[in-house]
CSV table of C-alpha atoms and ligand atoms in Angstrom, one decimal:
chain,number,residue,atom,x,y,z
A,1,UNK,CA,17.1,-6.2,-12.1
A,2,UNK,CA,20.6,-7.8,-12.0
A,3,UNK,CA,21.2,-10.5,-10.0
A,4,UNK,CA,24.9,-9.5,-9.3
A,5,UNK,CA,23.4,-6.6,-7.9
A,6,UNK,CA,20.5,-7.5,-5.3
A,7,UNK,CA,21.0,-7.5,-2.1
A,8,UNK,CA,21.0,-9.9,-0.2
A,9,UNK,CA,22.8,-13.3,-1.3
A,10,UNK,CA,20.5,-16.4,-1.0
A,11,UNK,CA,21.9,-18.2,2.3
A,12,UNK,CA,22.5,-22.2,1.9
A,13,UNK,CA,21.9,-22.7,5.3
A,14,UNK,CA,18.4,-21.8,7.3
A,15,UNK,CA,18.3,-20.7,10.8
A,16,UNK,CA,19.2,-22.8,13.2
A,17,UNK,CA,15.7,-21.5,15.2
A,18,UNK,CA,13.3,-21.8,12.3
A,19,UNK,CA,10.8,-24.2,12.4
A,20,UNK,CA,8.1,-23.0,9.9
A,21,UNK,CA,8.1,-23.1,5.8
A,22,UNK,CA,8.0,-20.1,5.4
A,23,UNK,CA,10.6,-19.0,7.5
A,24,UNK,CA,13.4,-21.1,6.1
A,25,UNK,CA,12.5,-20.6,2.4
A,26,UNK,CA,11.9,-16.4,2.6
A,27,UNK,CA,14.7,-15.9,4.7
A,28,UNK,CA,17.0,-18.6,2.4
A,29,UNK,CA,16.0,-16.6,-0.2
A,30,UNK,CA,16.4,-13.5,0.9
A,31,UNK,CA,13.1,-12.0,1.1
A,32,UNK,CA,12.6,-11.2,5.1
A,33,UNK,CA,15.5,-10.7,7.7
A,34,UNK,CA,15.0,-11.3,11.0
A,35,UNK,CA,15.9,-8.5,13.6
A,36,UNK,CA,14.2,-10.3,17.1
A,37,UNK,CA,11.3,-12.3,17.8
A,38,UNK,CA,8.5,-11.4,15.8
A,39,UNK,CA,10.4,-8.7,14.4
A,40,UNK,CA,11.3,-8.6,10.6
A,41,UNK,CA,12.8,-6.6,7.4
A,42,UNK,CA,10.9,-6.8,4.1
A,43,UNK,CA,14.1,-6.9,2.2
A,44,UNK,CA,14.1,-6.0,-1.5
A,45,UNK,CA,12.4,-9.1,-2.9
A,46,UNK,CA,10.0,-9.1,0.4
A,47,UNK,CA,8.8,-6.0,-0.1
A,48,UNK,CA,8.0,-6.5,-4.1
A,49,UNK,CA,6.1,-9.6,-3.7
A,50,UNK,CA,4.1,-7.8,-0.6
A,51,UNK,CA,3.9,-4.7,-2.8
A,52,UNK,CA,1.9,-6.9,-5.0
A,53,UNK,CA,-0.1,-8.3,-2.4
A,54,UNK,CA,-1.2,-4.8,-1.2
A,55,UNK,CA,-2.2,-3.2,-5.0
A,56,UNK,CA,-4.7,-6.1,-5.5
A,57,UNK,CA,-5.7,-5.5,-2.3
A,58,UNK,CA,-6.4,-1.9,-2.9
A,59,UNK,CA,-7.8,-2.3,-6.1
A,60,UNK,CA,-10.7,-4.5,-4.9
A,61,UNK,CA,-10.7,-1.6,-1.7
A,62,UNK,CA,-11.2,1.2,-4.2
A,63,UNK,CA,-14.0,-1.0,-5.8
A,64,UNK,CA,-15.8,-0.8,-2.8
A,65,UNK,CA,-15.5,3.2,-2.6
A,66,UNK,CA,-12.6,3.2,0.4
A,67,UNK,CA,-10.4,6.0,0.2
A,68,UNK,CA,-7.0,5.5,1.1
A,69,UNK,CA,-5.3,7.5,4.5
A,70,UNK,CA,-2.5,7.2,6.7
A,71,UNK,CA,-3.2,7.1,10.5
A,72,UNK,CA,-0.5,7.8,13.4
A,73,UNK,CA,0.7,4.4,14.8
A,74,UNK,CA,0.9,6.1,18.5
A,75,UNK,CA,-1.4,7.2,20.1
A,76,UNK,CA,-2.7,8.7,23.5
A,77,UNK,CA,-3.7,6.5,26.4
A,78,UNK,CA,-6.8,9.2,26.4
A,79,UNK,CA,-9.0,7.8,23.4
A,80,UNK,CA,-8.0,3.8,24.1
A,81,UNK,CA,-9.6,4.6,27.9
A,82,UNK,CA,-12.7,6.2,25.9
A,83,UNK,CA,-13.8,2.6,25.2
A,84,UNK,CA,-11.7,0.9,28.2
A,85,UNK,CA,-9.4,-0.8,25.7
A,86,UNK,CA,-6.2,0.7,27.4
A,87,UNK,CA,-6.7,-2.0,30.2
A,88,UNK,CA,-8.9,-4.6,28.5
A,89,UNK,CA,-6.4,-4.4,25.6
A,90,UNK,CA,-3.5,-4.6,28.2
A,91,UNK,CA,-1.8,-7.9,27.5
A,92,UNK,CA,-1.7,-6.9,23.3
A,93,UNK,CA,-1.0,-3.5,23.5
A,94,UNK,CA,2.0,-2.0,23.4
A,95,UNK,CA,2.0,0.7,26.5
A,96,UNK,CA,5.1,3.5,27.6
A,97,UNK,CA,5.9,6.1,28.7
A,98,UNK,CA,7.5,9.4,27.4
A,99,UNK,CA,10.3,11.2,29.0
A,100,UNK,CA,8.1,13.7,30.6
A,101,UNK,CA,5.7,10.7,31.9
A,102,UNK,CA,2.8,10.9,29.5
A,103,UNK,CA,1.4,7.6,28.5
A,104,UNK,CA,1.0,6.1,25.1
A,105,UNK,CA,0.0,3.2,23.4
A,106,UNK,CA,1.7,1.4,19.5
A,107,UNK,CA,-1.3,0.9,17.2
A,108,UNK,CA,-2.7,-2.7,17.0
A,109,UNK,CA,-5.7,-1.8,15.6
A,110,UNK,CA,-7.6,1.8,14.7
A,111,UNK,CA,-10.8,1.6,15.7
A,112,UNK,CA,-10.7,4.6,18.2
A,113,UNK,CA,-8.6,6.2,15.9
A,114,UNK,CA,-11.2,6.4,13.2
A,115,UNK,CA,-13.9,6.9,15.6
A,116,UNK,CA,-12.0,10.2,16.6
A,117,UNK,CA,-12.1,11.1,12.9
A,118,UNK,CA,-15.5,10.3,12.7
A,119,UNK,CA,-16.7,12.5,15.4
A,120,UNK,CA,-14.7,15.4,14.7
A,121,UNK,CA,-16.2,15.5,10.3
A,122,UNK,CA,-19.7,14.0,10.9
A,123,UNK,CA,-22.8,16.2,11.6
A,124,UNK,CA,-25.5,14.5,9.4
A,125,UNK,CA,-26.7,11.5,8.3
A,126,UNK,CA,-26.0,13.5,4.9
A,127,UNK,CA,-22.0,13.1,5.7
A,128,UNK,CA,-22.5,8.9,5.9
A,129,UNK,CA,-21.4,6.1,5.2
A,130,UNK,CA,-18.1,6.6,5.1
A,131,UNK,CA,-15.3,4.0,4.1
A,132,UNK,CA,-11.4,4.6,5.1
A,133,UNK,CA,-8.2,2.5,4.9
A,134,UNK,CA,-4.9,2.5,5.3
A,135,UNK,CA,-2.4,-0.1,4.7
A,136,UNK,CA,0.2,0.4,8.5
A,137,UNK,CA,2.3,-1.7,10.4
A,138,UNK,CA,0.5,-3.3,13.5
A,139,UNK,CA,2.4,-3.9,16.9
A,140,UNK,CA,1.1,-6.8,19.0
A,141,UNK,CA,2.7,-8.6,22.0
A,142,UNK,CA,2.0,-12.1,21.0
A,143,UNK,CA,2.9,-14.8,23.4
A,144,UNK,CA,4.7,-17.1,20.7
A,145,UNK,CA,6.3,-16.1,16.9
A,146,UNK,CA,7.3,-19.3,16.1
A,147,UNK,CA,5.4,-19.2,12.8
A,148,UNK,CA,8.2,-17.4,10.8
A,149,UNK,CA,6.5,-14.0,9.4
A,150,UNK,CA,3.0,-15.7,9.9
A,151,UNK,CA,3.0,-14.0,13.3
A,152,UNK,CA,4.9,-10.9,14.3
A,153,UNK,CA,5.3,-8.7,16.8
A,154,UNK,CA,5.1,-6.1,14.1
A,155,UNK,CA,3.2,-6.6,10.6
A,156,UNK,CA,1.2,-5.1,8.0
A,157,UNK,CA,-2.1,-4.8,7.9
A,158,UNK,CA,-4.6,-3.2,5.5
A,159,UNK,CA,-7.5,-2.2,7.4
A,160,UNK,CA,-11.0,-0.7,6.3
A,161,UNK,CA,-13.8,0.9,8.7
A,162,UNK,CA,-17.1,1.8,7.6
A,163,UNK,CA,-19.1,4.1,9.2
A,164,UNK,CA,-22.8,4.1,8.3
A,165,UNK,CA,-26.6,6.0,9.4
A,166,UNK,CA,-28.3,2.4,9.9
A,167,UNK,CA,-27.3,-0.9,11.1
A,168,UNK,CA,-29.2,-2.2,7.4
A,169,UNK,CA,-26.5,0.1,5.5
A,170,UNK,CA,-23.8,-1.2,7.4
A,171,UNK,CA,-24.9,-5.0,6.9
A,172,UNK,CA,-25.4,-4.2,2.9
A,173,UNK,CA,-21.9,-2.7,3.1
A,174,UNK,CA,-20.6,-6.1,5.3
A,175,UNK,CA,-21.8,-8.4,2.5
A,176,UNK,CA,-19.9,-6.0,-0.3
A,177,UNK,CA,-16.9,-6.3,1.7
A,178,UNK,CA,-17.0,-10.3,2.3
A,179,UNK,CA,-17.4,-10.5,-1.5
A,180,UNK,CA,-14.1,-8.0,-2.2
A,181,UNK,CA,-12.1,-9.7,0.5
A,182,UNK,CA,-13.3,-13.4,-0.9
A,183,UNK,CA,-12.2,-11.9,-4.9
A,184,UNK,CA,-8.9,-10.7,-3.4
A,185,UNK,CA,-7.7,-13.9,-2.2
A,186,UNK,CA,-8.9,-15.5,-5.5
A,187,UNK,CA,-7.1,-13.5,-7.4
A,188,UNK,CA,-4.3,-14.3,-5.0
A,189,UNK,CA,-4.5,-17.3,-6.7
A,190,UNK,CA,-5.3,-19.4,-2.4
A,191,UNK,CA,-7.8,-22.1,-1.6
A,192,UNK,CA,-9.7,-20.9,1.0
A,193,UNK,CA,-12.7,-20.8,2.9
A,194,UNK,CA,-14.9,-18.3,4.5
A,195,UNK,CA,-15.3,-19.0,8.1
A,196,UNK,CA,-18.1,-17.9,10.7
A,197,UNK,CA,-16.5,-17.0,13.9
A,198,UNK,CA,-17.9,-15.4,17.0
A,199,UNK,CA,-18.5,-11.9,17.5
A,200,UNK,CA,-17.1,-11.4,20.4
A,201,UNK,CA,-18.1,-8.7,22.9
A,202,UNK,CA,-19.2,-6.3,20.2
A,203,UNK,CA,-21.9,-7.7,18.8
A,204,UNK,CA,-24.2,-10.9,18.5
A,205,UNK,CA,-23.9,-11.0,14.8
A,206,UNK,CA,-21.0,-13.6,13.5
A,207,UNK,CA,-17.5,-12.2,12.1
A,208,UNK,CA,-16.1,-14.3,9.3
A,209,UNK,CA,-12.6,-15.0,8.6
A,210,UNK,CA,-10.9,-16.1,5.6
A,211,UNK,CA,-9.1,-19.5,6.5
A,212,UNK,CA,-6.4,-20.6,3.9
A,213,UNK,CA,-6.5,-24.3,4.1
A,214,UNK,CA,-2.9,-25.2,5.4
A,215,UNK,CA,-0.9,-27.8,7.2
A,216,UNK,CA,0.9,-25.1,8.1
A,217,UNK,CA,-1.6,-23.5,10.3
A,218,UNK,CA,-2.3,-23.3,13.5
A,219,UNK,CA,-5.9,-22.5,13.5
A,220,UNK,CA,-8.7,-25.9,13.5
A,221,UNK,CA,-11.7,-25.3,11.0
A,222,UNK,CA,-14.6,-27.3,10.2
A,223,UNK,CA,-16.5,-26.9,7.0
A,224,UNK,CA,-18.6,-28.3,4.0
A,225,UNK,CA,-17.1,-30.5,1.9
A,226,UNK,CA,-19.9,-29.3,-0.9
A,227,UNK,CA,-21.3,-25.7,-0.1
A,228,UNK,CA,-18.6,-24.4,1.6
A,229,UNK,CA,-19.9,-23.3,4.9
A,230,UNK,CA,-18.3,-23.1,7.5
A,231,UNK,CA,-17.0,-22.2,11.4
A,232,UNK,CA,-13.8,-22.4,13.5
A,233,UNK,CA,-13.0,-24.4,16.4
A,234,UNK,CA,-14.2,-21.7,19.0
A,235,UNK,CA,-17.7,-21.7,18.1
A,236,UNK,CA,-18.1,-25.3,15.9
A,237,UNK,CA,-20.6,-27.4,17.7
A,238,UNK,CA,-20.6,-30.5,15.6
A,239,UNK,CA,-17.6,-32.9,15.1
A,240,UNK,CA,-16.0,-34.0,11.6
A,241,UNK,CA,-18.1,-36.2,9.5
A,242,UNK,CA,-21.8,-34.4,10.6
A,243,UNK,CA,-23.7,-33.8,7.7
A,244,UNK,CA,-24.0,-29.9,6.7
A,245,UNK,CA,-26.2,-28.2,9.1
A,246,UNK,CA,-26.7,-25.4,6.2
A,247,UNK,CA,-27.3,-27.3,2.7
A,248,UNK,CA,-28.2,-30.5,4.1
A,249,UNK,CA,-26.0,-32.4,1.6
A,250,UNK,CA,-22.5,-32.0,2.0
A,251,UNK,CA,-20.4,-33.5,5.1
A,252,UNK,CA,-18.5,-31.8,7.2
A,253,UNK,CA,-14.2,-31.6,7.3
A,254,UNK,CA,-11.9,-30.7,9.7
A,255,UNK,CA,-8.7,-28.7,8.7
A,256,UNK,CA,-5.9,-26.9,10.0
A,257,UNK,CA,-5.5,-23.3,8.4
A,258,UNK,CA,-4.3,-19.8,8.4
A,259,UNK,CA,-6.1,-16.9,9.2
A,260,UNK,CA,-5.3,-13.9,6.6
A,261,UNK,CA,-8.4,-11.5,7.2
A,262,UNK,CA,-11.2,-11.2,9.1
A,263,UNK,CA,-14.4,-8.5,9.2
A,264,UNK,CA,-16.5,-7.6,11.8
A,265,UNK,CA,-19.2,-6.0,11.9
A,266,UNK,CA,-19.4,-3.8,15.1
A,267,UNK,CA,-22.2,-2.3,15.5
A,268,UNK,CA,-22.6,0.9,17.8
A,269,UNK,CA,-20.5,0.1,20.5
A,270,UNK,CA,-17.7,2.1,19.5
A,271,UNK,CA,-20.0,5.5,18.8
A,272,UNK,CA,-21.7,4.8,22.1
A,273,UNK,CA,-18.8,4.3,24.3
A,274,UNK,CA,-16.9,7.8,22.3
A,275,UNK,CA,-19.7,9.7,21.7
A,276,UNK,CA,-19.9,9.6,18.1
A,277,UNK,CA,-23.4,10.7,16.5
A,278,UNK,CA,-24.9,12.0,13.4
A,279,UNK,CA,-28.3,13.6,13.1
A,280,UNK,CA,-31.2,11.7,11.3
A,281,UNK,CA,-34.0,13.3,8.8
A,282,UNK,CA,-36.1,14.3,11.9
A,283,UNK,CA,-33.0,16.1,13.5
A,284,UNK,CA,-32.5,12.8,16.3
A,285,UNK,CA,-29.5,12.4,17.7
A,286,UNK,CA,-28.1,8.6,16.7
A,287,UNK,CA,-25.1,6.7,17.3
A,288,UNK,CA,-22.9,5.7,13.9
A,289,UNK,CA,-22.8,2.2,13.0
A,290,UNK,CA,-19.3,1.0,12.3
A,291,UNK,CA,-18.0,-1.8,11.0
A,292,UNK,CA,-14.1,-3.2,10.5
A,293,UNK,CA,-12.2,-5.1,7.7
A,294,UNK,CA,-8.4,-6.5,8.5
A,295,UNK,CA,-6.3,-8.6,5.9
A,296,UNK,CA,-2.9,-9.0,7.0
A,297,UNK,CA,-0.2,-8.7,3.8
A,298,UNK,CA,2.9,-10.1,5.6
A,299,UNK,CA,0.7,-13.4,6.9
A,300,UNK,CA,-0.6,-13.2,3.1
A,301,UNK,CA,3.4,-13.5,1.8
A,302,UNK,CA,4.1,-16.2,4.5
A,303,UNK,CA,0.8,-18.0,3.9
A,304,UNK,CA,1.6,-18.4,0.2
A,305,UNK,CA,4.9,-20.2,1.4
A,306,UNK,CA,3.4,-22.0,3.5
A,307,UNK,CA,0.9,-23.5,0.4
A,308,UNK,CA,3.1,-23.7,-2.1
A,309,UNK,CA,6.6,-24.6,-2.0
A,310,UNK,CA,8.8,-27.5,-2.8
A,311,UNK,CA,12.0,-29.3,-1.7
A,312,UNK,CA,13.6,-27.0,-3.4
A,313,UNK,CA,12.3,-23.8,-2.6
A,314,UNK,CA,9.7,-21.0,-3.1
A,315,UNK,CA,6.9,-21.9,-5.8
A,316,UNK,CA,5.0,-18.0,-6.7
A,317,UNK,CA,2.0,-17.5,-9.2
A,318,UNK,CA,2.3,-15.1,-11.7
A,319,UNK,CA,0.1,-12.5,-9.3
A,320,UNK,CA,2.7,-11.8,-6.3
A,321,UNK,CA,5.9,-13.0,-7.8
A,322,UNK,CA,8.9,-10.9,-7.0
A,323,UNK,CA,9.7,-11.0,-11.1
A,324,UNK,CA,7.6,-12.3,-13.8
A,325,UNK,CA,10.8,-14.5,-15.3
A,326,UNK,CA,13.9,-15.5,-14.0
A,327,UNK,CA,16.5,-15.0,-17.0
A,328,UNK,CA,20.0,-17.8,-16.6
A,329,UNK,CA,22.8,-17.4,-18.6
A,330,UNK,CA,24.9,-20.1,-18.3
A,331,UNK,CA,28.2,-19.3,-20.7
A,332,UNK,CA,32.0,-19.9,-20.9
A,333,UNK,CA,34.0,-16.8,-20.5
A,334,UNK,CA,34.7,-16.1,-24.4
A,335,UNK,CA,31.4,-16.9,-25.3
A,336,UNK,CA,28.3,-14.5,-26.8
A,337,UNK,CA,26.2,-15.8,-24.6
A,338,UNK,CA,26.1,-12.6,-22.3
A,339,UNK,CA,25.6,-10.2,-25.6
A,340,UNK,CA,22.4,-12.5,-26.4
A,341,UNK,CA,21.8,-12.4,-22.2
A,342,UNK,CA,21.6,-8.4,-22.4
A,343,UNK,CA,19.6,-8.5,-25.7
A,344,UNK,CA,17.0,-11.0,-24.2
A,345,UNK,CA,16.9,-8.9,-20.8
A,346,UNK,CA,16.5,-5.2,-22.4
A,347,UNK,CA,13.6,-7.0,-24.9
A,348,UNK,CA,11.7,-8.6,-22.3
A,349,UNK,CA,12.3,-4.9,-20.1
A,350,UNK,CA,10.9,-3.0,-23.0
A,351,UNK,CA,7.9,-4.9,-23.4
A,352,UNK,CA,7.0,-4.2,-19.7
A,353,UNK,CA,7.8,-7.4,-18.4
A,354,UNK,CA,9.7,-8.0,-14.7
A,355,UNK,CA,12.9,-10.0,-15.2
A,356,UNK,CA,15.4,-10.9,-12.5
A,357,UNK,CA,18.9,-11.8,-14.6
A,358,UNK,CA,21.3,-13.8,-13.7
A,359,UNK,CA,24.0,-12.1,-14.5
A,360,UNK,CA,26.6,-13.8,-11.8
A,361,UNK,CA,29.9,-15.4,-12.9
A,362,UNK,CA,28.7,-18.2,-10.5
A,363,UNK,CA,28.0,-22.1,-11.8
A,364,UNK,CA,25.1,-23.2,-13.8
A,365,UNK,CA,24.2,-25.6,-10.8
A,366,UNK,CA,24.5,-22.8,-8.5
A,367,UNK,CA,22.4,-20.6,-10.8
A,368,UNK,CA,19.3,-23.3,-10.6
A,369,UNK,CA,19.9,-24.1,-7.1
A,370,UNK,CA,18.7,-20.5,-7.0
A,371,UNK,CA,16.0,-19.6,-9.3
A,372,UNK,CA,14.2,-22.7,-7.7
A,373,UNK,CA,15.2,-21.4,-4.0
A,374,UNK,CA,13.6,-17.9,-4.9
A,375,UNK,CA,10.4,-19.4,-7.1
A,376,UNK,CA,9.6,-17.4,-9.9
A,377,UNK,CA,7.4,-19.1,-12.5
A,378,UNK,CA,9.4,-18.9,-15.5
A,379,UNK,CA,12.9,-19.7,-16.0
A,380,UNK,CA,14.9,-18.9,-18.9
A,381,UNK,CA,18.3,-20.0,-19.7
A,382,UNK,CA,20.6,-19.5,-22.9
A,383,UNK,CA,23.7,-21.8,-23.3
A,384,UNK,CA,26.1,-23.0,-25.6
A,385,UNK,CA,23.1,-25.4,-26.4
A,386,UNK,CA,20.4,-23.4,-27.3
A,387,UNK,CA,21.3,-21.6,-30.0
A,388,UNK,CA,19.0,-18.5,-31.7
A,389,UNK,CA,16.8,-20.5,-28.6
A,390,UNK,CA,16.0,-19.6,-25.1
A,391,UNK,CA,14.8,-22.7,-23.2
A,392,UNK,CA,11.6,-21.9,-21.1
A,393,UNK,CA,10.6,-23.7,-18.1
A,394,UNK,CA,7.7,-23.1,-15.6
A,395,UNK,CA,8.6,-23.4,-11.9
A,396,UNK,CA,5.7,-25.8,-11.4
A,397,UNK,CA,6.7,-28.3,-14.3
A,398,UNK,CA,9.7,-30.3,-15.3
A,399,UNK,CA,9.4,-30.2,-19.1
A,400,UNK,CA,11.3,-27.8,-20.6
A,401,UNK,CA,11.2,-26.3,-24.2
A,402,UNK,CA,13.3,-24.1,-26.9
A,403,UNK,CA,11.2,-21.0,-27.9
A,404,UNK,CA,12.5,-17.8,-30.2
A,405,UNK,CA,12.7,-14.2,-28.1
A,406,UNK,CA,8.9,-13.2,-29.8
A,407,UNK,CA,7.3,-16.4,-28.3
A,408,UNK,CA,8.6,-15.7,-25.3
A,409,UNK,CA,7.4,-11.8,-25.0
A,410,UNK,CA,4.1,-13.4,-26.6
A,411,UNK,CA,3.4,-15.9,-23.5
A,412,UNK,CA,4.5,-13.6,-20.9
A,413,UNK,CA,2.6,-10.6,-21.9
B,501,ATP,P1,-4.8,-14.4,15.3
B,501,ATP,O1,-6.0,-15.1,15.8
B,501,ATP,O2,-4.1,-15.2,14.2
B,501,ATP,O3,-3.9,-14.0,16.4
B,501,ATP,P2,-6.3,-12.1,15.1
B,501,ATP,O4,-7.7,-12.7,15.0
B,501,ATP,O5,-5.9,-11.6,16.5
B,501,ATP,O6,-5.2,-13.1,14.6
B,501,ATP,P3,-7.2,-9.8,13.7
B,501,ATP,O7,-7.3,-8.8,14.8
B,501,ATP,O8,-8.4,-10.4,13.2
B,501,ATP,O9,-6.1,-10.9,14.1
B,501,ATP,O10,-6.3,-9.1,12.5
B,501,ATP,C1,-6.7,-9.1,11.1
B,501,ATP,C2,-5.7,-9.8,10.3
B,501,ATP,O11,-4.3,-9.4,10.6
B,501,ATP,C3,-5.6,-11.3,10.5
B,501,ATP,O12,-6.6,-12.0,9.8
B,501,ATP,C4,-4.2,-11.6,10.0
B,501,ATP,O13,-4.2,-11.7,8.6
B,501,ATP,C5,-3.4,-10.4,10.5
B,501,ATP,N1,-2.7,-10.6,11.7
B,501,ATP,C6,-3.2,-10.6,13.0
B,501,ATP,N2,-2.2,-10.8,13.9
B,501,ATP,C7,-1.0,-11.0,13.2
B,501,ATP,C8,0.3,-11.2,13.6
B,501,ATP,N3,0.7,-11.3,14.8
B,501,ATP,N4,1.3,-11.2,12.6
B,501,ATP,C9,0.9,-11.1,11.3
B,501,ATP,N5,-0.4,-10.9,10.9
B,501,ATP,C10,-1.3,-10.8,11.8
B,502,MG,MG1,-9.0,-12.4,13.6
């Protein structure tokens, strides 16, 4: 991709109302727009890193035997009173009217939505489990959105339900999906921690969440300094410093953090409350046991900011960067530099690797200023003063060093 050509410009200047990381770097850099409160473009760059975020999350989705859909985001009042979610759901939800007066409702979640599916395809316990997802944009009246693209009005979730004859399949299937959510955000490259939190009015089991550790957050977590274990504020008893209730060794830390998914296993109260059974072996009719699995991949994006990032800008890993490298030219006008520019960039293209060039007619501090701004992990710059060279340097380092074109495409591939 050529510089000259994306759109838009990075921006010198942050908004005057951002408070958070991650909203002055992504929108500095050109990644997110904002249109209102809570309300946000993916701009070109945005949308490649989320792009990113979402393939290694359906990669570890498909591992797990989901199958991919894509569910309406309105829906009728009808199937949210089925569970009595249209009014306990009230202050989150979305709710208007049509021209004609008919009542609807913007998706903040799918459970019913599923559960419709569900009722309308399964007969027998021969036709379970099942495991759908979809990757959709969630609406949600929150009450603040000061945390920059941490917290919309509007986001993207990927979301997973599991349907199952028994509540021991759906708890085997629960533990399968705690371990694909805890490789995804491994591979993501965060520090985190997974989290017990309370069921709610679903069911008496725990949910968990997956906390990233963050200063940034606004979420309180308390957790094992040793084994990991772990519980948030709402249902923590002890205080920091306790010794681990679970392996007796470790102590126990308080940190703030950010919630990017959380799984819950629900239980029948969905099926009961919409009717939704399947017949067993002896021809019984039983309710299905469902369970549901949200990760957020705009609060991913965002949280990533949030974690790593310096005073000069965005700081990606090689697994959700916009580009792989960053390629500089820094020339006088009669110079070959951009002939050896163009070379470097069609090479590096051919060998499958993702390189942002700048090609601008725009200063070399201007050029750096930018490239750190936007974060990619490798810069590359030819000059009057590298020669046959291109001078590598990694985002996270200082050091810098002169490489030939075939070293590079070695290390990058
Ligand atoms: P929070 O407590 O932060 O409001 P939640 O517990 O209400 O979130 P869930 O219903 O558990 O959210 O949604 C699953 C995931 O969707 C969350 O773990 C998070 O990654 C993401 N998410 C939830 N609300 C938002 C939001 N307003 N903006 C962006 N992402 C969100
Ligand atoms: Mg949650």
């Amino acid at each position: 991709m050529l510089q000259s050509k994306l759109f838009p410009k990075t921006k010198k200047e942050a908004p005057r109302e951002a408070e958070s990381v991650n909203h002055k770097y992504l929108v500095r850099g050109g990644f997110i727009d904002q249109l209102m409160a809570g309300g946000w473009t993916l701009l070109p760059l945005g949308w490649r890193v989320i792009q990113k975020i979402n393939n290694i999350i359906r990669e570890e989705m498909n591992a797990i035997g989901g199958q991919e859909l894509l569910m309406p985001l309105r829906h009728p009042k009808s199937i949210w009173s089925e569970t009595g979610r249209w009014d306990k759901a009230k202050d989150v939800m979305y709710q208007f009217k049509d021209q004609a007066g008919r009542e609807y409702a913007l998706s903040f979640t799918h459970e019913e939505i599923v559960m419709d599916l569900l009722r309308k395809n399964v007969v027998s316990h021969a036709d379970l489990p099942v495991y759908l997802y979809h990757f959709s944009t969630k609406f949600r009246n929150e009450l603040r959105t000061k945390s920059g693209i941490l917290r919309g009005r509007e986001f993207m979730m990927k979301d997973l339900y599991s349907a199952h004859s028994t509540e021991k399949d759906l708890m085997d299937y629960y533990e399968r999906a705690k371990e694909a959510y805890s490789k995804i955000f491994q591979r993501l490259g965060f520090d985190f921690r997974v989290i017990e939190a309370s069921g709610g009015v679903f069911t008496d089991k725990y949910t968990h969440e997956f906390q990233v550790i963050s200063e940034g957050g606004e979420d309180t977590i308390y957790y094992c300094d040793s084994c990991g274990w772990g519980q948030n504020k709402e249902i923590f008893k002890g205080k920091k410093g306790d010794k681990c209730q679970k392996c007796k060794k470790g102590k126990i830390v308080e940190s703030k953090s950010i919630e990017v998914g959380n799984i819950f296993p629900l239980g029948t109260w969905y099926a009961e409350r919409m009717r939704v059974y399947y017949t067993d072996k002896e021809g019984k009719k039983k309710p299905i046991w469902f369970g549901s699995y949200g990760i957020g991949s705009t609060r991913v994006m965002g949280a990533w900011v949030e974690v790593s990032h310096d005073e000069k800008g965005i700081i990606w890993n090689k697994t959700i960067a916009p580009f792989e490298a960053h390629l500089l030219q820094i020339q006088n006008p009669k110079s070959k530099i951009q002939n050896l520019a163009r070379e470097v960039y069609e090479k590096l293209g051919n060998a499958g690797i993702e390189v942002l060039w700048d090609d601008r007619e725009v200063s070399a501090g201007e050029k750096f200023a930018d490239a750190d701004l936007i974060g990619i992990p490798v810069r590359l710059v030819i000059s009057e003063n590298t020669g046959a060279k291109i001078e590598w340097k990694e985002r996270i380092k200082d050091n810098t060093e002169l490489l030939s074109l075939g070293q590079i495409v070695n290390k990058l591939s």
